[in-house]
Amino acid sequence: MSNRRPLIAGNWKMNKLSADGLALAAGVAGRRRAQPDLPCDVLVCPPFTLLSEVAKAVAGSGVMVGAQDCHAKVSGAHTGDIAAAMLKDAGCGAVIVGHSERRTDHGETDAMVKAKAEAALAAGLMAVVCVGETLAERDAGRTFEVNRSQVQGSLPDGANAANTVIAYEPVWAIGTGRVATPEQAQDVHALIRAELAARLGAAEAAKMRILYGGSMKPDNAKALLALPDVDGGLIGGAALKVEDFWAIAEACA
Ligand code: PGA
């Protein structure tokens, strides 16, 4: 175990209308209030439409709110996009950038992800920068190379352990129920930390949190969270139910 404080982050993706979403947020906030000493930070990332209301619902509970994407520019003619400062204004403290679903669905490159992460930092948000290999890349023996180059290309200038979190999400494990083995996860997390050390220095890399994401559930969370270089989780499906999400947070104890 490290002395890094784990981060348990829920990525709601494109789910939840207001009634359900606010109930979920209130449920998570209630659990956090009941267990303020649970040794982890908790972040929920609802869709854009619910950010303001969820931020109000969890205010004062210690639960942080994040968005799932932002634009790289500060403002301007970008119809349908959302600037990092708007997220901050809506009550966010963080934003996920470079999730594999955005890299795939929206053609986001490492350079775009880096620019978004830098916009997040400039707006005072914590950036959760996602990386991860596909099954084809893993089968081709390219796992380390792919993750190393995504970290190199996506890490924002100005990154430090306070303003940036990395999320390792093997694409083949996302939403599939097929979780990385502890050994697979630890190997890539250690590689990512080595890459962070090369870029930021060993001391900063030793403080930076690296989350695992991809079919993390109550029944596998404990084994993953116990790994030396796994500092929390980015949780999709299991973040949509208070009981499941909180059971994962409790696995940090
Ligand atoms: P999952 O999603 O937990 O449903 O696999 C994780 C993610 O994509 O962030």
CSV table of N, CA and C and ligand atoms in Angstrom, one decimal, residues 11 13 99 101 169 173-175 214-216 234-237, ligand 1:
chain,number,residue,atom,x,y,z
A,11,ASN,N,-18.0,7.3,-13.3
A,11,ASN,CA,-18.2,7.8,-14.7
A,11,ASN,C,-19.6,7.4,-15.1
A,13,LYS,N,-21.3,8.2,-17.6
A,13,LYS,CA,-21.4,8.2,-19.1
A,13,LYS,C,-22.7,8.8,-19.5
A,99,HIS,N,-11.2,9.8,-22.5
A,99,HIS,CA,-11.8,8.5,-22.3
A,99,HIS,C,-11.8,7.7,-23.7
A,101,GLU,N,-13.9,6.0,-25.1
A,101,GLU,CA,-15.1,6.2,-25.9
A,101,GLU,C,-15.1,7.5,-26.7
A,169,GLU,N,-7.3,2.5,-18.4
A,169,GLU,CA,-8.5,1.7,-18.7
A,169,GLU,C,-8.3,0.8,-20.0
A,173,ALA,N,-11.6,-4.2,-21.3
A,173,ALA,CA,-12.2,-4.4,-20.0
A,173,ALA,C,-13.4,-3.5,-19.7
A,174,ILE,N,-13.6,-2.5,-20.6
A,174,ILE,CA,-14.6,-1.5,-20.3
A,174,ILE,C,-16.0,-2.0,-20.7
A,175,GLY,N,-16.8,-2.1,-19.7
A,175,GLY,CA,-18.2,-2.5,-20.0
A,175,GLY,C,-18.4,-3.9,-20.4
A,214,GLY,N,-12.3,-0.3,-15.8
A,214,GLY,CA,-12.7,-1.4,-16.7
A,214,GLY,C,-13.2,-2.5,-15.9
A,215,SER,N,-14.6,-2.5,-15.8
A,215,SER,CA,-15.3,-3.6,-15.1
A,215,SER,C,-14.9,-3.7,-13.6
A,216,MET,N,-14.5,-2.6,-13.0
A,216,MET,CA,-14.3,-2.7,-11.6
A,216,MET,C,-15.7,-2.8,-10.9
A,234,LEU,N,-11.8,4.2,-11.8
A,234,LEU,CA,-12.7,5.0,-12.6
A,234,LEU,C,-13.8,3.9,-13.0
A,235,ILE,N,-15.0,4.2,-12.4
A,235,ILE,CA,-16.0,3.1,-12.4
A,235,ILE,C,-17.2,3.6,-13.3
A,236,GLY,N,-17.5,2.7,-14.3
A,236,GLY,CA,-18.7,3.0,-15.1
A,236,GLY,C,-19.9,2.4,-14.6
A,237,GLY,N,-20.2,1.1,-15.1
A,237,GLY,CA,-21.5,0.5,-14.8
A,237,GLY,C,-21.8,0.4,-13.3
B,1,PGA,P1,-17.0,0.1,-16.7
B,1,PGA,O1,-16.5,1.5,-17.3
B,1,PGA,O2,-16.7,0.2,-15.2
B,1,PGA,O3,-18.5,0.0,-17.0
B,1,PGA,O4,-16.2,-1.0,-17.4
B,1,PGA,C1,-15.4,2.1,-16.9
B,1,PGA,C2,-15.1,3.4,-17.7
B,1,PGA,O5,-15.3,3.3,-18.9
B,1,PGA,O6,-14.8,4.4,-17.2
